[in-house]
Short mmCIF file of C-alpha atoms and ligand atoms in Angstrom, two decimals:
data_model
loop_
_atom_site.label_atom_id
_atom_site.label_comp_id
_atom_site.label_asym_id
_atom_site.label_seq_id
_atom_site.Cartn_x
_atom_site.Cartn_y
_atom_site.Cartn_z
CA MET A 1029 1.28 2.33 19.25
CA ALA A 1030 -1.65 4.07 20.38
CA ALA A 1031 -1.23 7.39 22.65
CA GLN A 1032 1.49 8.62 19.14
CA VAL A 1033 -1.74 7.90 17.18
CA LYS A 1034 -3.87 10.47 19.46
CA SER A 1035 -0.15 13.11 20.63
CA GLN A 1036 -0.76 12.93 16.18
CA GLU A 1037 -4.16 14.34 15.92
CA SER A 1038 -4.23 16.63 18.92
CA THR A 1039 -0.93 18.07 17.30
CA LEU A 1040 -2.22 17.70 13.36
CA SER A 1041 -5.90 19.55 14.73
CA GLU A 1042 -4.41 22.36 16.70
CA SER A 1043 -2.61 23.25 13.29
CA TRP A 1044 -5.19 23.03 10.57
CA GLY A 1045 -8.17 24.37 10.92
CA ASN A 1046 -10.55 24.90 8.22
CA ARG A 1047 -7.43 25.25 5.27
CA THR A 1048 -7.53 24.03 2.15
CA LYS A 1049 -5.20 20.88 2.72
CA THR A 1050 -2.77 20.46 -1.15
CA ILE A 1051 -1.49 17.22 -1.45
CA ALA A 1052 0.09 16.00 -4.03
CA VAL A 1053 -0.32 12.21 -5.67
CA LEU A 1054 1.95 9.79 -7.00
CA GLY A 1055 0.60 7.99 -8.51
CA SER A 1056 -2.47 9.74 -10.37
CA THR A 1057 -3.42 7.16 -12.98
CA GLY A 1058 -3.42 4.21 -10.57
CA SER A 1059 -6.34 2.66 -9.17
CA ILE A 1060 -5.18 4.09 -5.46
CA GLY A 1061 -4.58 7.40 -7.57
CA ARG A 1062 -7.80 7.66 -9.34
CA SER A 1063 -10.45 6.97 -6.75
CA ALA A 1064 -8.26 9.64 -4.53
CA LEU A 1065 -8.94 11.68 -7.46
CA GLU A 1066 -12.79 11.09 -7.21
CA VAL A 1067 -12.24 11.83 -2.55
CA ILE A 1068 -10.40 14.69 -3.66
CA SER A 1069 -12.99 16.18 -6.26
CA ALA A 1070 -16.09 15.26 -3.95
CA SER A 1071 -14.16 17.35 -0.70
CA GLN A 1072 -15.75 20.64 -1.93
CA GLY A 1073 -12.80 22.34 -1.47
CA ALA A 1074 -10.80 21.26 1.43
CA LEU A 1075 -9.15 18.81 -1.00
CA ARG A 1076 -6.85 20.48 -3.72
CA ALA A 1077 -4.36 17.85 -6.00
CA ILE A 1078 -1.91 20.39 -6.54
CA ILE A 1079 0.73 18.22 -7.94
CA LEU A 1080 -0.41 14.78 -10.41
CA VAL A 1081 2.17 11.75 -11.45
CA ALA A 1082 2.05 8.84 -13.79
CA ARG A 1083 4.89 6.47 -15.50
CA SER A 1084 3.00 6.96 -18.59
CA ASN A 1085 -0.41 6.29 -18.63
CA THR A 1086 -0.20 10.09 -19.83
CA GLN A 1087 -3.80 10.25 -22.07
CA LEU A 1088 -4.84 9.67 -18.23
CA LEU A 1089 -3.07 11.54 -16.71
CA LEU A 1090 -4.03 14.95 -18.89
CA GLN A 1091 -7.88 14.70 -18.42
CA GLN A 1092 -7.02 14.56 -14.31
CA ALA A 1093 -5.48 17.84 -15.54
CA GLN A 1094 -7.88 19.12 -16.90
CA GLU A 1095 -10.60 18.15 -14.94
CA GLN A 1096 -7.84 18.89 -11.73
CA ARG A 1097 -6.17 22.11 -12.70
CA PRO A 1098 -3.29 21.12 -10.77
CA ARG A 1099 -0.28 23.32 -10.87
CA LEU A 1100 2.63 20.52 -12.14
CA VAL A 1101 2.11 17.54 -13.51
CA ILE A 1102 4.52 14.89 -14.32
CA VAL A 1103 5.50 12.12 -16.31
CA THR A 1104 8.39 9.67 -14.68
CA ASP A 1105 8.46 7.72 -18.32
CA PRO A 1106 10.67 10.65 -20.24
CA LYS A 1107 9.61 7.88 -24.35
CA ALA A 1108 5.74 8.91 -22.86
CA ALA A 1109 5.64 12.38 -22.58
CA ALA A 1110 7.81 12.82 -25.48
CA ALA A 1111 5.74 10.92 -27.69
CA HIS A 1112 2.44 12.63 -26.21
CA SER A 1113 0.70 16.74 -26.59
CA TRP A 1114 0.20 18.41 -24.34
CA ARG A 1115 -1.47 21.34 -25.95
CA ASP A 1116 -3.91 20.75 -23.80
CA LEU A 1117 -2.58 20.96 -20.92
CA PRO A 1118 -4.48 24.07 -18.72
CA LEU A 1119 -2.17 27.50 -18.49
CA GLU A 1120 -1.80 26.85 -14.88
CA THR A 1121 0.22 23.56 -15.07
CA GLU A 1122 3.72 23.50 -15.37
CA LEU A 1123 4.75 19.60 -17.31
CA ARG A 1124 8.41 17.90 -16.32
CA VAL A 1125 9.70 14.94 -17.04
CA GLY A 1126 11.04 12.49 -15.22
CA TYR A 1127 11.83 9.88 -11.98
CA GLU A 1128 14.28 13.17 -10.28
CA ALA A 1129 11.34 15.81 -10.90
CA VAL A 1130 9.12 13.68 -8.99
CA LEU A 1131 11.82 13.91 -5.44
CA GLU A 1132 12.01 17.32 -5.88
CA ALA A 1133 8.33 18.58 -5.77
CA VAL A 1134 7.46 16.49 -3.33
CA SER A 1135 9.32 18.92 -0.52
CA ALA A 1136 8.00 22.43 -2.51
CA ASP A 1137 6.92 24.13 0.92
CA ASP A 1138 2.61 24.87 -0.89
CA VAL A 1139 2.04 20.21 -0.22
CA ASP A 1140 1.30 19.18 3.51
CA MET A 1141 0.34 15.33 2.05
CA VAL A 1142 2.00 13.01 -0.68
CA LEU A 1143 -0.43 10.26 -0.94
CA SER A 1144 2.74 8.23 -2.20
CA ALA A 1145 0.97 5.56 -4.45
CA PHE A 1146 3.43 4.07 -6.83
CA VAL A 1147 2.96 0.93 -7.27
CA GLY A 1148 6.88 -1.91 -6.19
CA ILE A 1149 9.97 -0.27 -5.39
CA ALA A 1150 9.39 2.67 -8.03
CA GLY A 1151 7.93 4.37 -4.76
CA LEU A 1152 10.67 4.06 -2.18
CA ARG A 1153 12.42 7.27 -2.76
CA ALA A 1154 9.65 8.98 -2.72
CA THR A 1155 8.46 8.38 -0.20
CA TRP A 1156 11.51 8.40 1.70
CA ALA A 1157 12.02 12.11 -0.77
CA ALA A 1158 8.59 13.54 1.17
CA LEU A 1159 9.98 12.30 5.27
CA GLU A 1160 12.83 14.09 4.27
CA ALA A 1161 10.89 17.36 3.55
CA GLY A 1162 9.29 16.63 6.35
CA LYS A 1163 5.79 15.52 4.68
CA THR A 1164 2.78 14.51 6.48
CA VAL A 1165 2.80 10.91 3.33
CA ALA A 1166 -0.23 9.08 3.29
CA LEU A 1167 1.00 6.06 2.25
CA ALA A 1168 -0.36 3.55 -0.07
CA ASN A 1169 2.75 2.39 -1.22
CA LYS A 1170 3.21 -0.94 1.13
CA GLU A 1171 6.58 -1.44 -0.90
CA SER A 1172 8.48 1.52 1.47
CA LEU A 1173 8.31 -0.19 4.08
CA VAL A 1174 7.65 -3.69 3.66
CA VAL A 1175 11.38 -2.46 1.93
CA ALA A 1176 12.91 -0.50 4.30
CA GLY A 1177 10.75 -0.60 7.38
CA SER A 1178 13.64 -0.05 10.36
CA LEU A 1179 14.67 2.66 7.00
CA ILE A 1180 11.95 4.92 6.81
CA THR A 1181 10.23 4.33 10.39
CA GLN A 1182 13.44 5.96 11.87
CA LEU A 1183 13.59 9.38 9.08
CA ALA A 1184 10.26 9.65 9.80
CA ARG A 1185 10.78 9.68 13.32
CA LYS A 1186 13.91 12.05 13.16
CA ARG A 1187 12.19 14.56 10.78
CA LYS A 1188 9.08 14.73 12.51
CA ALA A 1189 7.65 13.55 9.51
CA GLN A 1190 3.82 11.55 10.01
CA ILE A 1191 3.23 8.00 8.34
CA LEU A 1192 -0.72 7.49 7.51
CA PRO A 1193 -1.70 4.23 6.78
CA VAL A 1194 -3.53 4.40 3.08
CA ASP A 1195 -3.98 -0.15 3.14
CA SER A 1196 -7.12 -0.86 4.50
CA GLU A 1197 -6.41 -3.30 7.46
CA HIS A 1198 -3.59 -0.78 8.64
CA SER A 1199 -6.33 2.57 8.27
CA ALA A 1200 -8.47 0.06 10.36
CA ILE A 1201 -5.97 -1.07 12.75
CA PHE A 1202 -4.61 2.25 12.45
CA GLN A 1203 -8.56 3.50 13.66
CA ALA A 1204 -8.49 0.19 16.26
CA LEU A 1205 -5.54 1.44 18.28
CA HIS A 1206 -7.45 4.37 19.71
CA GLY A 1207 -9.14 1.90 21.87
CA GLY A 1208 -6.33 1.32 24.12
CA GLN A 1209 -2.57 2.12 25.44
CA GLU A 1210 -0.07 1.55 23.52
CA ARG A 1211 1.17 -1.30 25.89
CA GLU A 1212 -2.55 -2.69 26.55
CA VAL A 1213 -2.00 -4.14 22.85
CA ARG A 1214 -2.17 -8.06 22.66
CA ARG A 1215 -2.18 -8.91 19.19
CA ILE A 1216 -2.96 -7.34 15.82
CA ILE A 1217 -5.40 -9.15 13.44
CA LEU A 1218 -4.51 -9.07 10.13
CA THR A 1219 -7.52 -10.10 7.76
CA ALA A 1220 -7.74 -11.45 4.59
CA SER A 1221 -10.57 -11.94 1.95
CA GLY A 1222 -8.61 -14.79 0.88
CA GLY A 1223 -8.49 -13.64 -2.83
CA PRO A 1224 -10.49 -15.85 -6.50
CA PHE A 1225 -8.58 -19.31 -4.42
CA ARG A 1226 -9.94 -19.58 -1.26
CA SER A 1227 -11.22 -22.80 -1.51
CA ARG A 1228 -9.61 -24.42 -3.75
CA LYS A 1229 -7.16 -27.35 -4.14
CA LEU A 1230 -3.27 -27.18 -3.27
CA THR A 1231 -3.26 -29.51 -7.08
CA GLU A 1232 -6.08 -26.83 -8.17
CA LEU A 1233 -3.37 -23.84 -8.14
CA ALA A 1234 -1.53 -25.16 -10.69
CA SER A 1235 -2.69 -25.15 -13.51
CA VAL A 1236 -4.98 -20.73 -12.10
CA THR A 1237 -4.09 -18.81 -15.68
CA VAL A 1238 -3.51 -14.63 -15.69
CA GLU A 1239 -7.33 -14.46 -15.87
CA GLU A 1240 -8.56 -16.23 -13.44
CA ALA A 1241 -5.64 -14.86 -10.81
CA LEU A 1242 -6.68 -10.99 -11.95
CA ALA A 1243 -10.93 -11.80 -11.49
CA HIS A 1244 -10.54 -10.55 -7.68
CA PRO A 1245 -13.37 -11.25 -5.41
CA THR A 1246 -14.24 -7.94 -3.68
CA TRP A 1247 -11.61 -5.36 -4.39
CA LYS A 1248 -10.98 -3.46 -7.45
CA MET A 1249 -7.15 -3.15 -7.69
CA GLY A 1250 -3.81 -3.06 -9.74
CA LYS A 1251 -2.64 -6.03 -11.70
CA LYS A 1252 -0.07 -6.72 -9.49
CA ILE A 1253 -1.68 -6.74 -5.65
CA THR A 1254 -4.19 -8.35 -7.48
CA VAL A 1255 -2.21 -11.74 -8.42
CA ASP A 1256 -0.39 -10.38 -5.23
CA SER A 1257 -4.00 -11.33 -3.23
CA ALA A 1258 -5.08 -14.28 -5.61
CA THR A 1259 -1.16 -15.59 -3.55
CA LEU A 1260 -1.81 -14.58 -0.23
CA MET A 1261 1.70 -12.30 -0.92
CA ASN A 1262 -0.06 -9.38 -0.25
CA LYS A 1263 -0.61 -10.92 2.93
CA ALA A 1264 2.63 -11.45 3.52
CA LEU A 1265 3.74 -8.20 2.15
CA GLU A 1266 1.29 -6.33 5.22
CA ILE A 1267 2.44 -8.10 8.29
CA ILE A 1268 5.93 -6.40 7.30
CA GLU A 1269 4.28 -3.93 6.21
CA ALA A 1270 2.53 -3.71 10.33
CA ARG A 1271 4.83 -4.57 12.25
CA TRP A 1272 7.12 -0.69 10.93
CA LEU A 1273 4.70 1.24 11.22
CA PHE A 1274 3.12 0.01 13.91
CA GLY A 1275 6.47 -1.62 16.02
CA VAL A 1276 4.70 -4.47 16.80
CA GLU A 1277 6.70 -7.71 16.90
CA ALA A 1278 5.47 -10.43 14.20
CA ASP A 1279 4.03 -12.75 17.08
CA GLN A 1280 1.94 -9.99 17.85
CA ILE A 1281 0.47 -10.59 14.35
CA THR A 1282 -2.21 -13.23 13.51
CA VAL A 1283 -4.22 -13.91 9.86
CA VAL A 1284 -7.23 -14.27 9.80
CA ILE A 1285 -9.48 -15.15 6.67
CA HIS A 1286 -12.95 -12.94 5.78
CA PRO A 1287 -14.16 -13.79 2.69
CA GLN A 1288 -16.91 -10.41 3.00
CA SER A 1289 -14.18 -7.98 3.59
CA ILE A 1290 -16.17 -6.43 6.13
CA VAL A 1291 -14.45 -6.23 9.05
CA HIS A 1292 -10.45 -4.78 7.47
CA SER A 1293 -8.87 -5.81 10.36
CA MET A 1294 -8.51 -5.62 14.50
CA VAL A 1295 -6.34 -5.66 17.38
CA GLU A 1296 -7.34 -7.33 20.63
CA PHE A 1297 -6.68 -6.00 24.15
CA VAL A 1298 -4.95 -7.72 26.76
CA ASP A 1299 -9.22 -7.86 28.88
CA GLY A 1300 -9.39 -9.26 25.62
CA SER A 1301 -11.66 -7.47 23.93
CA VAL A 1302 -11.32 -7.01 20.05
CA ILE A 1303 -11.48 -3.71 18.48
CA ALA A 1304 -12.21 -3.05 15.00
CA GLN A 1305 -13.19 -1.37 11.65
CA LEU A 1306 -16.12 -1.76 9.56
CA SER A 1307 -17.32 -0.81 5.64
CA PRO A 1308 -18.18 -2.36 3.01
CA PRO A 1309 -14.60 -3.14 0.30
CA ASP A 1310 -14.59 0.40 -1.35
CA MET A 1311 -10.96 2.15 -0.61
CA ARG A 1312 -12.28 5.35 -1.15
CA LEU A 1313 -12.84 5.21 2.73
CA PRO A 1314 -9.71 4.52 4.03
CA ILE A 1315 -8.30 6.88 1.15
CA GLN A 1316 -9.41 9.79 2.70
CA TYR A 1317 -9.19 8.35 6.51
CA ALA A 1318 -5.90 9.09 5.83
CA LEU A 1319 -6.59 12.55 3.78
CA TYR A 1320 -8.60 13.94 5.94
CA PHE A 1321 -7.16 13.03 9.04
CA PRO A 1322 -7.40 14.26 12.15
CA GLU A 1323 -10.73 14.41 11.02
CA ARG A 1324 -13.69 11.78 10.24
CA ARG A 1325 -16.00 14.17 7.10
CA PRO A 1326 -19.16 12.14 5.88
CA GLY A 1327 -17.87 10.57 1.93
CA ILE A 1328 -18.13 9.17 -1.06
CA ALA A 1329 -17.29 5.54 0.22
CA ARG A 1330 -19.47 2.96 -0.61
CA LYS A 1331 -21.86 2.37 3.30
CA ILE A 1332 -23.00 -0.23 5.36
CA ASP A 1333 -26.56 -1.98 4.72
CA TRP A 1334 -27.69 -2.50 7.62
CA ALA A 1335 -31.34 -4.01 6.75
CA THR A 1336 -29.46 -6.27 4.67
CA ALA A 1337 -28.90 -9.49 6.49
CA MET A 1338 -25.23 -10.20 6.67
CA ASP A 1339 -22.84 -13.32 7.86
CA LEU A 1340 -19.47 -11.78 8.66
CA ARG A 1341 -16.98 -15.59 8.88
CA PHE A 1342 -13.89 -15.66 10.21
CA GLU A 1343 -11.68 -18.61 9.40
CA PRO A 1344 -7.61 -19.64 9.84
CA PRO A 1345 -5.24 -19.05 7.00
CA ASP A 1346 -4.38 -22.60 5.15
CA LEU A 1347 -0.71 -22.03 5.76
CA GLU A 1348 -0.24 -25.38 3.24
CA ARG A 1349 -1.75 -24.05 -0.21
CA PHE A 1350 -0.69 -19.90 1.27
CA PRO A 1351 2.74 -20.62 2.66
CA ALA A 1352 3.04 -17.02 2.08
CA ILE A 1353 1.93 -15.88 5.55
CA ARG A 1354 4.66 -18.29 6.60
CA LEU A 1355 6.81 -16.44 4.47
CA GLY A 1356 5.93 -12.72 5.19
CA LEU A 1357 5.86 -13.95 9.55
CA GLU A 1358 9.54 -15.23 9.14
CA ALA A 1359 10.12 -11.84 7.08
CA ALA A 1360 8.89 -9.77 9.56
CA ARG A 1361 10.49 -11.74 12.94
CA ILE A 1362 14.08 -11.68 11.21
CA GLY A 1363 14.22 -7.73 9.33
CA GLY A 1364 16.92 -6.53 7.96
CA THR A 1365 17.12 -6.88 4.33
CA ALA A 1366 14.62 -9.94 4.29
CA GLY A 1367 11.50 -7.32 3.72
CA ALA A 1368 13.07 -5.84 0.54
CA VAL A 1369 14.69 -9.48 -0.49
CA LEU A 1370 11.03 -10.96 -0.80
CA ASN A 1371 9.83 -7.81 -1.67
CA ALA A 1372 11.81 -7.55 -5.38
CA ALA A 1373 11.44 -11.42 -5.35
CA ASN A 1374 8.02 -11.58 -5.50
CA GLU A 1375 7.89 -8.41 -7.89
CA ALA A 1376 9.52 -9.94 -10.40
CA ALA A 1377 8.09 -13.52 -10.02
CA VAL A 1378 4.73 -12.09 -10.78
CA GLU A 1379 5.80 -9.85 -13.15
CA CYS A 1380 6.68 -13.66 -14.78
CA PHE A 1381 4.16 -15.40 -14.35
CA LEU A 1382 1.64 -12.22 -16.18
CA GLN A 1383 4.04 -13.37 -19.28
CA GLY A 1384 2.67 -16.43 -19.04
CA ARG A 1385 6.58 -17.84 -18.17
CA LEU A 1386 5.87 -18.69 -14.84
CA ARG A 1387 2.95 -21.24 -13.45
CA PHE A 1388 0.61 -20.29 -10.46
CA ASP A 1389 1.54 -21.85 -7.47
CA GLN A 1390 4.82 -21.65 -7.95
CA ILE A 1391 5.31 -17.99 -8.12
CA VAL A 1392 6.21 -18.03 -3.27
CA PRO A 1393 8.20 -21.23 -3.88
CA VAL A 1394 10.22 -19.75 -6.08
CA CYS A 1395 10.12 -16.31 -3.72
CA ALA A 1396 11.26 -19.06 -1.01
CA LYS A 1397 14.35 -19.93 -2.03
CA VAL A 1398 15.71 -16.69 -3.96
CA LEU A 1399 14.47 -15.47 0.43
CA GLU A 1400 17.05 -18.42 1.48
CA ALA A 1401 19.82 -17.47 -0.44
CA HIS A 1402 20.48 -14.65 -0.65
CA PRO A 1403 23.13 -12.93 1.87
CA PHE A 1404 21.55 -11.40 4.47
CA ASP A 1405 22.99 -8.27 6.39
CA PRO A 1406 20.22 -7.29 9.91
CA SER A 1407 21.33 -3.54 9.33
CA PRO A 1408 21.52 -2.11 5.57
CA ASP A 1409 21.52 1.07 4.35
CA LEU A 1410 19.18 1.46 0.61
CA ASP A 1411 22.27 1.22 -1.78
CA ALA A 1412 22.82 -2.34 0.09
CA ILE A 1413 18.72 -2.15 -0.03
CA PHE A 1414 19.17 -1.71 -3.66
CA GLY A 1415 21.50 -3.62 -4.71
CA LEU A 1416 19.55 -7.17 -3.25
CA ASP A 1417 16.88 -5.70 -5.69
CA ALA A 1418 18.20 -6.24 -8.24
CA TRP A 1419 19.56 -9.52 -7.33
CA ALA A 1420 16.68 -11.47 -5.99
CA ARG A 1421 15.17 -10.68 -9.56
CA LYS A 1422 18.74 -11.83 -10.96
CA GLU A 1423 18.09 -14.33 -9.53
CA VAL A 1424 14.35 -15.65 -9.98
CA GLU A 1425 15.46 -15.15 -13.55
CA ARG A 1426 17.98 -18.65 -12.75
CA TRP A 1427 15.87 -20.25 -11.27
CA ILE A 1428 12.83 -20.02 -14.28
P1 NDP B 211 -2.16 0.55 -9.81
O1 NDP B 211 -0.96 -0.47 -11.18
O2 NDP B 211 -3.78 0.62 -10.80
O3 NDP B 211 -1.05 1.94 -10.28
C1 NDP B 211 0.71 2.28 -10.58
C2 NDP B 211 0.74 3.68 -9.80
O4 NDP B 211 1.61 4.41 -10.44
C3 NDP B 211 0.42 4.23 -11.66
O5 NDP B 211 -0.21 5.91 -11.49
C4 NDP B 211 1.48 3.47 -12.85
O6 NDP B 211 1.38 5.30 -13.51
C5 NDP B 211 2.41 4.93 -11.73
N1 NDP B 211 3.58 3.64 -11.55
C6 NDP B 211 3.72 2.78 -11.38
N2 NDP B 211 5.06 2.75 -11.96
C7 NDP B 211 5.44 4.02 -11.76
C8 NDP B 211 7.21 4.16 -11.75
N3 NDP B 211 7.71 3.08 -11.73
N4 NDP B 211 7.41 5.26 -11.67
C9 NDP B 211 6.32 5.88 -11.20
N5 NDP B 211 4.91 5.81 -11.38
C10 NDP B 211 4.89 4.07 -11.60
O7 NDP B 211 -1.31 0.79 -8.70
P2 NDP B 211 -2.45 0.30 -7.54
O8 NDP B 211 -3.24 1.97 -7.25
O9 NDP B 211 -3.03 -1.19 -8.23
O10 NDP B 211 -1.58 0.32 -6.20
C11 NDP B 211 -0.35 1.41 -6.13
C12 NDP B 211 0.18 1.21 -4.57
O11 NDP B 211 -1.90 -0.04 -3.47
C13 NDP B 211 1.28 -0.34 -4.83
O12 NDP B 211 2.44 -0.17 -3.64
C14 NDP B 211 -0.32 -1.02 -4.58
O13 NDP B 211 0.34 -2.67 -3.01
C15 NDP B 211 -0.42 -0.35 -2.77
N6 NDP B 211 -2.48 -0.77 -2.42
C16 NDP B 211 -2.98 -0.46 -3.15
C17 NDP B 211 -4.32 -0.91 -3.40
C18 NDP B 211 -5.87 -1.22 -4.33
O14 NDP B 211 -6.79 -1.44 -3.67
N7 NDP B 211 -5.36 -0.60 -5.62
C19 NDP B 211 -4.75 -1.73 -2.02
C20 NDP B 211 -3.66 -1.19 -0.56
C21 NDP B 211 -2.62 -1.17 -1.76
P3 NDP B 211 0.51 4.49 -14.91
O15 NDP B 211 -0.68 4.41 -15.02
O16 NDP B 211 1.34 5.88 -16.18
O17 NDP B 211 1.63 3.06 -15.61
MG1 MG B 212 -4.60 -4.06 2.16
#
């Protein structure tokens, strides 16, 4: 793990030099995509977005194309693409439509890196295509690893393609792993802010409204991941993500609540030393770390103000109120189809909650029921994964 991180670093730095790094930004209109374009715009030409992809926010995509002047923009939803006028698209920018266009685009010779930042399982095939083409993938779409971690990491090894974490916790762990050798790692400590309901009683969680769930105390993110942060399902998905990304066992992963979101995660080594990464909660830092890797450069992310007093608190999670953590550890332990089913059930349940058809405190129990009822397969292929994904979504509807 740590040794692997170091060898990746030396090969990359030898080959990189001062060349502009070209990036395909999948999900450019989302929260991660927009932050990534800020980092790219501030890079003084070191980074360049040559492909921008969105599903349906054509207005923002057009505006981004005018600013970034990519060679290609892709709208994956054909209806949205047809409903918009593309007259003002820069002359050098080609427009393509449909998800299949993404699969072809990410493998183009002039793409150095793919930022995979679609939301949900929609990111899987795109991440897959990028790795298949041997591209370095800056991975925000944690669902790719949650759903198909075993297959994705095998593919990356086979194609010698790198996966660089964008998720702040995993970026922190990746950085902390530089502090020792693989065999010296005792455990990974994933921090969680605890979300907006950290101090609420179990009985009060039943009445949580959509508006309350979407008001995260420390991070500003897309809707789905914001709800996941409130149920702590985001941490469950991150446990599975860490399991695959760093090749650790589930029982080497500990979750700790840290309300300030300053310590983004830690690695404990066998001698008891704990190495952490600290910075204010600002996704532009882990994004820029991945985009510039293996270098560090001055950046636009907020910095810690050491002239102001601050407290850092750590507490164990309350598994009674937030059973998602237990579910995440269990899914990471059993592997196989568990991650795919948990992810699909959660995506469907969150959608139902946002539509007002499911109570907040029912999201995780519904996921647990669907996970328990599913026909477990220890080593599924991609088809089996997509099949179970569809099955789990239908099951959620049935439970509701
Ligand atoms: P958003 O909902 O803000 O953005 C999602 C992006 O993906 C948009 O550009 C959207 O296009 C596009 N998209 C959505 N569905 C599809 C689809 N079916 N096909 C193609 N494109 C699609 O999400 P976030 O930016 O918050 O999250 C993106 C990923 O990053 C998620 O996997 C999340 O878990 C992860 N992540 C996010 C963090 C954050 O701070 N936001 C932190 C850590 C991880 P359109 O706008 O046109 O709908
Ligand atoms: Mg995270």
